[in-house]
mmCIF file of C-alpha atoms and ligand atoms in Angstrom:
data_model
loop_
_atom_site.group_PDB
_atom_site.id
_atom_site.type_symbol
_atom_site.label_atom_id
_atom_site.label_comp_id
_atom_site.label_asym_id
_atom_site.label_seq_id
_atom_site.Cartn_x
_atom_site.Cartn_y
_atom_site.Cartn_z
ATOM 1 C CA MET A 1 13.760 -11.998 16.642
ATOM 2 C CA ASN A 2 15.713 -11.300 13.266
ATOM 3 C CA ARG A 3 13.892 -9.689 10.828
ATOM 4 C CA LYS A 4 13.140 -5.883 11.139
ATOM 5 C CA VAL A 5 11.043 -3.337 9.700
ATOM 6 C CA THR A 6 11.191 0.162 10.106
ATOM 7 C CA VAL A 7 7.477 2.159 9.684
ATOM 8 C CA VAL A 8 8.230 5.937 8.922
ATOM 9 C CA GLY A 9 5.302 7.883 9.953
ATOM 10 C CA GLY A 10 4.608 7.430 13.273
ATOM 11 C CA GLY A 11 0.075 8.450 12.620
ATOM 12 C CA ASN A 12 -3.023 6.468 12.412
ATOM 13 C CA VAL A 13 -1.518 4.092 9.235
ATOM 14 C CA GLY A 14 2.134 3.807 10.725
ATOM 15 C CA ALA A 15 1.246 3.012 14.469
ATOM 16 C CA THR A 16 -1.267 0.494 13.489
ATOM 17 C CA LEU A 17 0.523 -1.356 11.332
ATOM 18 C CA ALA A 18 4.062 -1.095 13.576
ATOM 19 C CA GLN A 19 1.051 -2.861 16.372
ATOM 20 C CA ARG A 20 0.133 -5.174 13.489
ATOM 21 C CA LEU A 21 3.711 -6.392 12.547
ATOM 22 C CA ALA A 22 4.085 -6.651 16.721
ATOM 23 C CA ASP A 23 0.968 -8.462 17.209
ATOM 24 C CA LYS A 24 2.417 -11.711 14.331
ATOM 25 C CA GLU A 25 5.286 -11.018 15.638
ATOM 26 C CA LEU A 26 6.911 -10.985 12.456
ATOM 27 C CA ALA A 27 9.794 -9.121 13.293
ATOM 28 C CA ASP A 28 11.370 -6.125 15.742
ATOM 29 C CA VAL A 29 9.701 -2.960 14.860
ATOM 30 C CA VAL A 30 10.962 0.407 14.855
ATOM 31 C CA LEU A 31 8.296 3.294 14.547
ATOM 32 C CA ILE A 32 10.094 7.134 12.932
ATOM 33 C CA ASP A 33 8.258 10.097 12.758
ATOM 34 C CA ILE A 34 9.357 13.493 12.891
ATOM 35 C CA VAL A 35 7.584 14.806 16.444
ATOM 36 C CA GLU A 36 9.270 14.023 19.256
ATOM 37 C CA GLY A 37 8.147 11.438 22.075
ATOM 38 C CA MET A 38 5.505 11.042 19.802
ATOM 39 C CA PRO A 39 6.592 7.434 18.198
ATOM 40 C CA GLN A 40 8.662 6.696 21.212
ATOM 41 C CA GLY A 41 5.648 6.887 23.613
ATOM 42 C CA LYS A 42 3.639 4.880 20.812
ATOM 43 C CA GLY A 43 6.513 2.540 20.469
ATOM 44 C CA LEU A 44 6.327 1.878 24.291
ATOM 45 C CA ASP A 45 2.470 1.666 24.184
ATOM 46 C CA ILE A 46 2.806 -1.206 21.487
ATOM 47 C CA LEU A 47 5.681 -3.071 23.384
ATOM 48 C CA GLN A 48 3.652 -2.739 27.097
ATOM 49 C CA ALA A 49 0.686 -4.835 24.872
ATOM 50 C CA LEU A 50 2.890 -7.828 23.127
ATOM 51 C CA PRO A 51 2.851 -9.389 27.048
ATOM 52 C CA VAL A 52 -0.781 -9.863 26.460
ATOM 53 C CA GLU A 53 -0.717 -10.518 22.898
ATOM 54 C CA GLY A 54 2.498 -13.096 23.640
ATOM 55 C CA SER A 55 4.706 -12.268 21.423
ATOM 56 C CA ASP A 56 8.601 -11.221 21.911
ATOM 57 C CA SER A 57 9.116 -9.135 18.545
ATOM 58 C CA ARG A 58 11.000 -5.417 19.872
ATOM 59 C CA VAL A 59 9.433 -2.509 19.294
ATOM 60 C CA LEU A 60 10.985 0.565 19.406
ATOM 61 C CA GLY A 61 9.909 3.671 18.731
ATOM 62 C CA THR A 62 12.660 6.515 17.533
ATOM 63 C CA ASN A 63 13.643 10.278 15.913
ATOM 64 C CA ASP A 64 17.031 8.751 14.855
ATOM 65 C CA TYR A 65 17.937 7.013 11.319
ATOM 66 C CA LYS A 66 20.485 5.309 13.054
ATOM 67 C CA ASP A 67 18.544 2.746 14.848
ATOM 68 C CA THR A 68 16.671 1.621 12.039
ATOM 69 C CA ALA A 69 19.763 0.632 10.201
ATOM 70 C CA ASN A 70 19.894 -2.699 8.338
ATOM 71 C CA SER A 71 16.141 -3.142 8.208
ATOM 72 C CA ASP A 72 14.519 -6.101 6.128
ATOM 73 C CA VAL A 73 11.182 -4.058 4.620
ATOM 74 C CA VAL A 74 11.396 -0.118 5.042
ATOM 75 C CA VAL A 75 7.367 0.973 5.297
ATOM 76 C CA ILE A 76 6.650 5.077 4.387
ATOM 77 C CA THR A 77 4.012 6.041 6.080
ATOM 78 C CA ALA A 78 4.713 9.415 6.573
ATOM 79 C CA GLY A 79 3.463 12.636 5.132
ATOM 80 C CA ILE A 80 -0.220 14.124 5.327
ATOM 81 C CA ALA A 81 -3.984 12.936 5.070
ATOM 82 C CA ARG A 82 -6.555 14.286 3.207
ATOM 83 C CA LYS A 83 -8.704 15.986 4.988
ATOM 84 C CA PRO A 84 -12.599 16.069 3.701
ATOM 85 C CA GLY A 85 -13.168 17.414 0.212
ATOM 86 C CA MET A 86 -9.464 17.496 -0.571
ATOM 87 C CA SER A 87 -8.143 15.219 -3.605
ATOM 88 C CA ARG A 88 -5.177 12.009 -2.990
ATOM 89 C CA ASP A 89 -3.622 15.161 -5.735
ATOM 90 C CA ASP A 90 -3.783 17.804 -3.164
ATOM 91 C CA LEU A 91 -1.310 15.822 -1.635
ATOM 92 C CA LEU A 92 1.084 16.401 -3.857
ATOM 93 C CA ASN A 93 3.568 18.380 -3.242
ATOM 94 C CA THR A 94 3.492 18.469 0.892
ATOM 95 C CA ASN A 95 3.841 14.574 -0.010
ATOM 96 C CA TYR A 96 6.971 14.301 -2.343
ATOM 97 C CA LYS A 97 8.952 16.625 -0.420
ATOM 98 C CA ILE A 98 8.369 14.367 3.081
ATOM 99 C CA VAL A 99 8.971 10.792 1.238
ATOM 100 C CA LYS A 100 11.868 12.080 -0.876
ATOM 101 C CA GLU A 101 13.602 12.781 2.468
ATOM 102 C CA CYS A 102 12.099 9.237 4.537
ATOM 103 C CA THR A 103 13.617 7.775 1.132
ATOM 104 C CA GLU A 104 17.027 9.190 1.580
ATOM 105 C CA ASN A 105 17.165 8.813 4.808
ATOM 106 C CA ALA A 106 15.688 5.363 5.701
ATOM 107 C CA ILE A 107 18.105 3.749 2.441
ATOM 108 C CA LYS A 108 21.263 5.627 3.969
ATOM 109 C CA HIS A 109 20.714 2.700 7.007
ATOM 110 C CA SER A 110 18.844 0.506 4.601
ATOM 111 C CA PRO A 111 20.593 -0.330 1.858
ATOM 112 C CA ASN A 112 18.957 -3.874 0.939
ATOM 113 C CA CYS A 113 15.854 -2.984 2.156
ATOM 114 C CA VAL A 114 12.449 -3.575 0.164
ATOM 115 C CA LEU A 115 11.077 -0.577 0.776
ATOM 116 C CA ILE A 116 7.101 0.201 0.705
ATOM 117 C CA VAL A 117 5.485 3.038 -0.385
ATOM 118 C CA VAL A 118 2.257 4.321 1.565
ATOM 119 C CA SER A 119 1.582 7.913 1.361
ATOM 120 C CA ASN A 120 -0.161 9.573 -1.055
ATOM 121 C CA PRO A 121 -0.582 10.171 -4.292
ATOM 122 C CA LEU A 122 0.320 6.418 -4.290
ATOM 123 C CA ASP A 123 1.645 6.248 -7.409
ATOM 124 C CA ALA A 124 3.262 9.299 -7.750
ATOM 125 C CA MET A 125 4.738 8.711 -4.436
ATOM 126 C CA CYS A 126 6.355 5.283 -5.642
ATOM 127 C CA GLN A 127 8.201 6.892 -8.573
ATOM 128 C CA VAL A 128 9.015 9.796 -6.132
ATOM 129 C CA ALA A 129 10.603 6.598 -3.640
ATOM 130 C CA TYR A 130 12.251 4.144 -7.143
ATOM 131 C CA LYS A 131 14.139 7.630 -8.331
ATOM 132 C CA VAL A 132 15.072 8.745 -4.975
ATOM 133 C CA SER A 133 16.780 5.720 -4.195
ATOM 134 C CA GLY A 134 18.235 4.266 -7.356
ATOM 135 C CA PHE A 135 16.864 0.456 -6.052
ATOM 136 C CA PRO A 136 16.118 -1.867 -8.865
ATOM 137 C CA LYS A 137 12.317 -1.612 -9.376
ATOM 138 C CA GLN A 138 11.755 -4.780 -7.611
ATOM 139 C CA ARG A 139 12.096 -3.323 -4.104
ATOM 140 C CA VAL A 140 9.871 -0.240 -4.382
ATOM 141 C CA ILE A 141 6.510 -1.348 -4.091
ATOM 142 C CA GLY A 142 3.053 1.151 -3.270
ATOM 143 C CA MET A 143 0.472 -0.384 -1.144
ATOM 144 C CA ALA A 144 -2.936 0.601 -3.112
ATOM 145 C CA GLY A 145 -4.448 -2.583 -4.983
ATOM 146 C CA VAL A 146 -4.836 -4.661 -1.562
ATOM 147 C CA LEU A 147 -6.141 -2.385 0.483
ATOM 148 C CA ASP A 148 -8.788 -1.217 -2.907
ATOM 149 C CA SER A 149 -9.456 -4.894 -3.318
ATOM 150 C CA ALA A 150 -10.453 -5.835 -0.007
ATOM 151 C CA ARG A 151 -12.619 -2.582 -0.103
ATOM 152 C CA MET A 152 -14.237 -4.962 -2.771
ATOM 153 C CA ARG A 153 -14.176 -7.884 -0.875
ATOM 154 C CA THR A 154 -15.981 -6.988 1.590
ATOM 155 C CA PHE A 155 -18.408 -5.448 -0.542
ATOM 156 C CA ILE A 156 -18.852 -8.547 -2.652
ATOM 157 C CA ALA A 157 -19.347 -10.795 1.035
ATOM 158 C CA MET A 158 -22.506 -8.046 2.035
ATOM 159 C CA GLU A 159 -24.005 -8.484 -0.655
ATOM 160 C CA LEU A 160 -24.407 -11.525 -1.217
ATOM 161 C CA GLY A 161 -24.346 -12.424 2.727
ATOM 162 C CA VAL A 162 -21.271 -14.797 2.742
ATOM 163 C CA SER A 163 -17.489 -15.194 4.420
ATOM 164 C CA VAL A 164 -15.165 -12.085 3.221
ATOM 165 C CA GLU A 165 -12.834 -15.397 3.275
ATOM 166 C CA ASN A 166 -14.901 -16.902 -0.056
ATOM 167 C CA VAL A 167 -14.584 -13.805 -1.318
ATOM 168 C CA HIS A 168 -11.510 -12.792 -4.266
ATOM 169 C CA ALA A 169 -11.066 -9.237 -5.757
ATOM 170 C CA PHE A 170 -8.658 -7.458 -7.924
ATOM 171 C CA VAL A 171 -8.558 -4.080 -8.207
ATOM 172 C CA LEU A 172 -6.007 -2.236 -11.087
ATOM 173 C CA GLY A 173 -4.645 1.475 -12.024
ATOM 174 C CA GLY A 174 -3.788 4.194 -9.680
ATOM 175 C CA HIS A 175 -5.239 4.570 -6.600
ATOM 176 C CA GLY A 176 -7.564 6.981 -7.697
ATOM 177 C CA ASP A 177 -10.825 7.741 -8.572
ATOM 178 C CA THR A 178 -9.923 6.266 -11.773
ATOM 179 C CA MET A 179 -8.685 2.959 -9.664
ATOM 180 C CA VAL A 180 -9.477 -0.646 -12.682
ATOM 181 C CA PRO A 181 -11.876 -3.031 -10.327
ATOM 182 C CA LEU A 182 -12.182 -5.984 -11.894
ATOM 183 C CA PRO A 183 -15.473 -7.739 -11.538
ATOM 184 C CA ARG A 184 -14.337 -10.701 -14.145
ATOM 185 C CA PHE A 185 -11.699 -11.906 -12.548
ATOM 186 C CA SER A 186 -13.892 -11.215 -8.750
ATOM 187 C CA THR A 187 -14.836 -14.580 -8.338
ATOM 188 C CA VAL A 188 -16.670 -16.013 -5.146
ATOM 189 C CA ALA A 189 -15.800 -19.513 -4.295
ATOM 190 C CA GLY A 190 -13.979 -19.963 -7.502
ATOM 191 C CA VAL A 191 -17.078 -18.612 -9.969
ATOM 192 C CA PRO A 192 -16.539 -14.897 -11.178
ATOM 193 C CA LEU A 193 -18.505 -12.092 -9.756
ATOM 194 C CA THR A 194 -20.834 -12.206 -13.669
ATOM 195 C CA GLU A 195 -22.255 -15.095 -12.867
ATOM 196 C CA LEU A 196 -23.307 -14.417 -9.293
ATOM 197 C CA LEU A 197 -25.027 -10.783 -10.025
ATOM 198 C CA PRO A 198 -26.455 -8.403 -12.298
ATOM 199 C CA GLN A 199 -25.203 -5.675 -14.241
ATOM 200 C CA ASP A 200 -25.991 -2.830 -11.966
ATOM 201 C CA ARG A 201 -25.203 -4.232 -8.700
ATOM 202 C CA ILE A 202 -21.357 -5.469 -9.741
ATOM 203 C CA ASP A 203 -21.629 -0.939 -11.586
ATOM 204 C CA ALA A 204 -22.899 -0.225 -7.784
ATOM 205 C CA ILE A 205 -19.905 -2.731 -5.751
ATOM 206 C CA CYS A 206 -17.178 -1.357 -8.008
ATOM 207 C CA LYS A 207 -18.253 2.810 -7.219
ATOM 208 C CA ARG A 208 -18.066 2.337 -3.989
ATOM 209 C CA THR A 209 -14.884 0.829 -4.371
ATOM 210 C CA ALA A 210 -13.076 3.901 -6.293
ATOM 211 C CA SER A 211 -14.691 5.641 -3.876
ATOM 212 C CA GLY A 212 -14.347 3.790 -0.285
ATOM 213 C CA GLY A 213 -11.501 6.145 0.743
ATOM 214 C CA ALA A 214 -13.725 9.040 0.432
ATOM 215 C CA GLU A 215 -16.297 7.768 1.977
ATOM 216 C CA ILE A 216 -14.370 7.177 4.663
ATOM 217 C CA VAL A 217 -12.611 10.787 5.201
ATOM 218 C CA GLY A 218 -16.631 12.194 4.807
ATOM 219 C CA LEU A 219 -17.464 9.787 7.830
ATOM 220 C CA LEU A 220 -14.053 10.892 10.034
ATOM 221 C CA LYS A 221 -14.143 14.264 9.269
ATOM 222 C CA THR A 222 -10.552 14.883 10.097
ATOM 223 C CA GLY A 223 -7.877 12.888 8.726
ATOM 224 C CA SER A 224 -8.540 9.179 6.313
ATOM 225 C CA ALA A 225 -8.819 5.422 6.875
ATOM 226 C CA TYR A 226 -6.096 3.221 8.605
ATOM 227 C CA TYR A 227 -7.107 0.041 10.220
ATOM 228 C CA ALA A 228 -7.690 -1.866 6.452
ATOM 229 C CA PRO A 229 -5.344 0.280 4.868
ATOM 230 C CA SER A 230 -2.495 -0.648 7.647
ATOM 231 C CA ALA A 231 -3.978 -4.854 7.480
ATOM 232 C CA SER A 232 -3.064 -4.373 3.374
ATOM 233 C CA THR A 233 0.315 -3.098 4.256
ATOM 234 C CA ALA A 234 1.036 -5.307 7.086
ATOM 235 C CA GLU A 235 -0.052 -8.862 4.431
ATOM 236 C CA MET A 236 2.255 -6.720 1.988
ATOM 237 C CA VAL A 237 5.281 -6.829 4.642
ATOM 238 C CA GLU A 238 4.441 -10.511 5.391
ATOM 239 C CA ALA A 239 4.536 -11.884 1.766
ATOM 240 C CA ILE A 240 7.615 -10.379 1.963
ATOM 241 C CA LEU A 241 9.535 -11.778 5.322
ATOM 242 C CA LYS A 242 8.258 -14.799 4.660
ATOM 243 C CA ASP A 243 9.061 -15.413 1.292
ATOM 244 C CA LYS A 244 5.487 -16.495 0.147
ATOM 245 C CA HIS A 245 4.835 -16.489 -3.807
ATOM 246 C CA LYS A 246 1.529 -14.827 -2.865
ATOM 247 C CA ILE A 247 -0.092 -13.147 -5.739
ATOM 248 C CA LEU A 248 -1.081 -9.358 -4.608
ATOM 249 C CA ALA A 249 -2.412 -6.474 -6.396
ATOM 250 C CA SER A 250 0.471 -4.269 -6.159
ATOM 251 C CA CYS A 251 2.022 -0.897 -7.216
ATOM 252 C CA CYS A 252 4.478 -1.268 -9.794
ATOM 253 C CA TYR A 253 6.888 0.391 -11.641
ATOM 254 C CA LEU A 254 5.795 -0.953 -15.594
ATOM 255 C CA GLU A 255 8.323 -0.969 -18.686
ATOM 256 C CA GLY A 256 6.853 -2.595 -21.256
ATOM 257 C CA GLU A 257 3.680 -4.963 -19.166
ATOM 258 C CA PHE A 258 -0.280 -3.571 -19.912
ATOM 259 C CA GLY A 259 1.503 -1.220 -23.042
ATOM 260 C CA ILE A 260 2.310 1.169 -19.828
ATOM 261 C CA LYS A 261 5.763 2.405 -19.527
ATOM 262 C CA GLY A 262 8.359 4.133 -17.076
ATOM 263 C CA LEU A 263 5.212 4.098 -15.056
ATOM 264 C CA TYR A 264 4.343 3.203 -11.425
ATOM 265 C CA VAL A 265 0.626 1.424 -11.202
ATOM 266 C CA GLY A 266 -1.492 -1.138 -9.787
ATOM 267 C CA VAL A 267 -1.050 -4.416 -11.470
ATOM 268 C CA PRO A 268 -1.480 -7.906 -9.360
ATOM 269 C CA ALA A 269 2.683 -8.995 -9.051
ATOM 270 C CA GLN A 270 3.867 -12.060 -6.800
ATOM 271 C CA LEU A 271 5.572 -11.043 -3.444
ATOM 272 C CA GLY A 272 8.458 -12.567 -1.784
ATOM 273 C CA ALA A 273 11.777 -12.668 -0.302
ATOM 274 C CA LYS A 274 13.694 -10.000 -2.477
ATOM 275 C CA GLY A 275 10.594 -7.639 -3.125
ATOM 276 C CA ILE A 276 8.447 -8.384 -6.489
ATOM 277 C CA GLU A 277 8.879 -10.502 -8.189
ATOM 278 C CA LYS A 278 6.820 -11.282 -11.537
ATOM 279 C CA ILE A 279 4.648 -8.925 -12.864
ATOM 280 C CA TRP A 280 0.953 -11.615 -13.757
ATOM 281 C CA GLU A 281 0.316 -9.927 -17.055
ATOM 282 C CA ILE A 282 -3.304 -11.114 -17.162
ATOM 283 C CA LYS A 283 -5.035 -11.087 -20.797
ATOM 284 C CA LEU A 284 -7.464 -8.142 -20.227
ATOM 285 C CA THR A 285 -10.518 -7.492 -22.305
ATOM 286 C CA GLY A 286 -10.221 -3.990 -24.172
ATOM 287 C CA ASP A 287 -12.554 -2.051 -22.052
ATOM 288 C CA GLU A 288 -11.051 -3.056 -18.866
ATOM 289 C CA GLN A 289 -7.047 -2.279 -21.100
ATOM 290 C CA ALA A 290 -8.820 1.700 -21.792
ATOM 291 C CA ALA A 291 -9.715 1.661 -18.102
ATOM 292 C CA LEU A 292 -6.094 0.962 -17.193
ATOM 293 C CA HIS A 293 -4.322 3.054 -19.595
ATOM 294 C CA LYS A 294 -6.091 6.244 -18.660
ATOM 295 C CA SER A 295 -5.680 4.843 -14.756
ATOM 296 C CA ALA A 296 -2.439 5.501 -16.085
ATOM 297 C CA ALA A 297 -2.961 8.499 -17.920
ATOM 298 C CA ALA A 298 -3.931 10.798 -14.450
ATOM 299 C CA VAL A 299 -0.758 9.248 -13.030
ATOM 300 C CA LYS A 300 1.368 10.476 -15.654
ATOM 301 C CA GLU A 301 -0.022 13.679 -15.266
ATOM 302 C CA LEU A 302 1.100 14.407 -11.257
ATOM 303 C CA VAL A 303 4.132 12.610 -12.436
ATOM 304 C CA ASP A 304 5.037 15.115 -14.722
ATOM 305 C CA ILE A 305 4.428 18.020 -12.568
ATOM 306 C CA LEU A 306 6.792 16.847 -10.763
ATOM 307 C CA LYS A 307 9.471 15.518 -13.008
ATOM 308 C CA VAL A 308 10.471 12.396 -11.620
HETATM 309 N N1 LIG B 1 -1.826 4.026 -0.045
HETATM 310 C C1 LIG B 1 -3.165 3.830 0.306
HETATM 311 O O1 LIG B 1 -3.793 3.255 0.057
HETATM 312 C C2 LIG B 1 -3.235 4.815 1.832
HETATM 313 C C3 LIG B 1 -4.786 4.921 3.105
HETATM 314 C C4 LIG B 1 -4.495 5.631 3.610
HETATM 315 C C5 LIG B 1 -3.542 6.272 4.031
HETATM 316 N N2 LIG B 1 -2.617 6.916 3.453
HETATM 317 C C6 LIG B 1 -1.728 7.440 2.755
HETATM 318 O O2 LIG B 1 -0.970 7.317 2.979
HETATM 319 C C7 LIG B 1 -0.239 8.196 4.365
HETATM 320 C C8 LIG B 1 0.157 8.665 6.356
HETATM 321 O O3 LIG B 1 -1.597 9.013 6.516
HETATM 322 P P1 LIG B 1 -2.318 8.791 8.518
HETATM 323 O O4 LIG B 1 -3.160 8.210 7.916
HETATM 324 O O5 LIG B 1 -0.961 7.452 9.119
HETATM 325 O O6 LIG B 1 -1.785 10.062 8.098
HETATM 326 P P2 LIG B 1 -1.087 11.742 10.340
HETATM 327 O O7 LIG B 1 -1.106 12.346 9.292
HETATM 328 O O8 LIG B 1 -1.709 10.419 10.397
HETATM 329 O O9 LIG B 1 0.474 10.745 9.750
HETATM 330 C C9 LIG B 1 1.673 11.059 9.040
HETATM 331 C C10 LIG B 1 2.495 10.765 10.321
HETATM 332 O O10 LIG B 1 3.891 11.618 9.155
HETATM 333 C C11 LIG B 1 4.977 11.926 9.899
HETATM 334 N N3 LIG B 1 6.197 13.642 9.406
HETATM 335 C C12 LIG B 1 5.386 13.929 8.962
HETATM 336 N N4 LIG B 1 7.225 14.340 7.762
HETATM 337 C C13 LIG B 1 7.680 13.502 8.277
HETATM 338 C C14 LIG B 1 9.075 12.847 7.992
HETATM 339 N N5 LIG B 1 9.550 14.088 6.980
HETATM 340 N N6 LIG B 1 9.752 12.084 8.442
HETATM 341 C C15 LIG B 1 9.135 11.562 9.505
HETATM 342 N N7 LIG B 1 7.936 11.439 9.872
HETATM 343 C C16 LIG B 1 6.775 12.437 8.946
HETATM 344 C C17 LIG B 1 3.642 13.238 11.325
HETATM 345 O O11 LIG B 1 4.717 13.737 12.306
HETATM 346 C C18 LIG B 1 2.160 12.229 10.923
HETATM 347 O O12 LIG B 1 2.338 11.416 12.469
HETATM 348 C C19 LIG B 1 -1.079 9.755 4.003
HETATM 349 O O13 LIG B 1 -0.414 10.276 3.155
HETATM 350 C C20 LIG B 1 -1.973 9.035 3.463
HETATM 351 O O14 LIG B 1 -3.327 10.172 2.299
HETATM 352 C C21 LIG B 1 -2.373 5.821 2.089
#
C-alpha cells in the first residue's frame, strides 16, 4: 500500500472512519489519540478484521505523531462530542485548543498532506486548521455537507419510497441550525424535488435535515452520530486518494465566491488529489443567497470569538 491516511482522534467517528478506510483497502491507516493504549487496541482490532474483509491495508494505532509521517491525507476528528442539550457552538473553546494542537503536530510530520477537519463546530474549526497550518486553502477542507446531504437524501428516499441511489441532494452553508438545504438542486432520477413533492413535505424534509444531528444526539443520550459522519468523511478521502474530481458539498475557504469573503462555509466543491480543485459557484435565487449569507454570518460570529 503506498497511500497513507492518518485519523487524529480514535473516538467514535475516528475509529469508525479508520475501519471504513481499511475495509475499502484505500490506504494504510494510522489512528492516533492522546489516550494511551486505546488507539493501539482499536487499530489492532480493525487490523484483525481485514483477513475476513479481504483487505491488506496496514492499520496502526499510536500516541506518537512520528508514526503519522508522510500521510497523504490527515483527518482531524479529535475533540469532545456534543452532549444532549449542548449546541455545537458550546464546543467552541475546548475544541479550538484541541484542533490547534492536532494540526500543529500533524503537519510537522506530513507537510504535504490534505487536511480534512471533522471536529465541531465544523466551520470555525476549519478556519483554525487553515490559519494554524499555513496551508493553501485547497488543502484544508471541512466535512459536513456530505453528511447533511446524505441525511437529506435518506429522508427524500424514505418519503418517496425510492432507492437512495436515485436521490441526490445539496445542503450548503455552515454545519449548524442555519444550514441551507437546496430542494431546487435536489433530484430524484434527475427530476427536481420541487416537481415531486408539495411544499409542506419539502419543508418538513429540510427541517429534519437541519436538525439531523440533534435528533441522533437526543436518542443516543451520550455522544453524537458517527456511522453517517464516518461514511461521509470516507467518501471525501476516497475522492482525494483516487483523484476523482468528484463534486461534493464541502466546507471551503471562500474569497468572494457566493459573495462571501475570508470565511469557511459549505459549498459545492470538486475534490481531487490536490484537495479542492474548483468551487462550483451555482446560481442561487435571492432567498437561497440570503439563507447562505445568514448561515455565513453565524459562522463569522464564532470565528470572531476565536479571533482566528
Ligand atoms: N463535521 C461533522 O459533520 C461531524 C459529525 C459528527 C461528529 N463531529 C465532531 O467530531 C468530533 C469527534 O466526535 P466523536 O463522536 O468521535 O467523539 P469521541 O469523544 O468519541 O472521540 C473524540 C476523541 O478525540 C480524542 N482527543 C481529545 N483530545 C485530543 C488530542 N489533543 N489529540 C488527539 N486526540 C484527542 C479523545 O480522546 C477521543 O478519543 C466531535 O467534535 C464531534 O462534534 C462532527
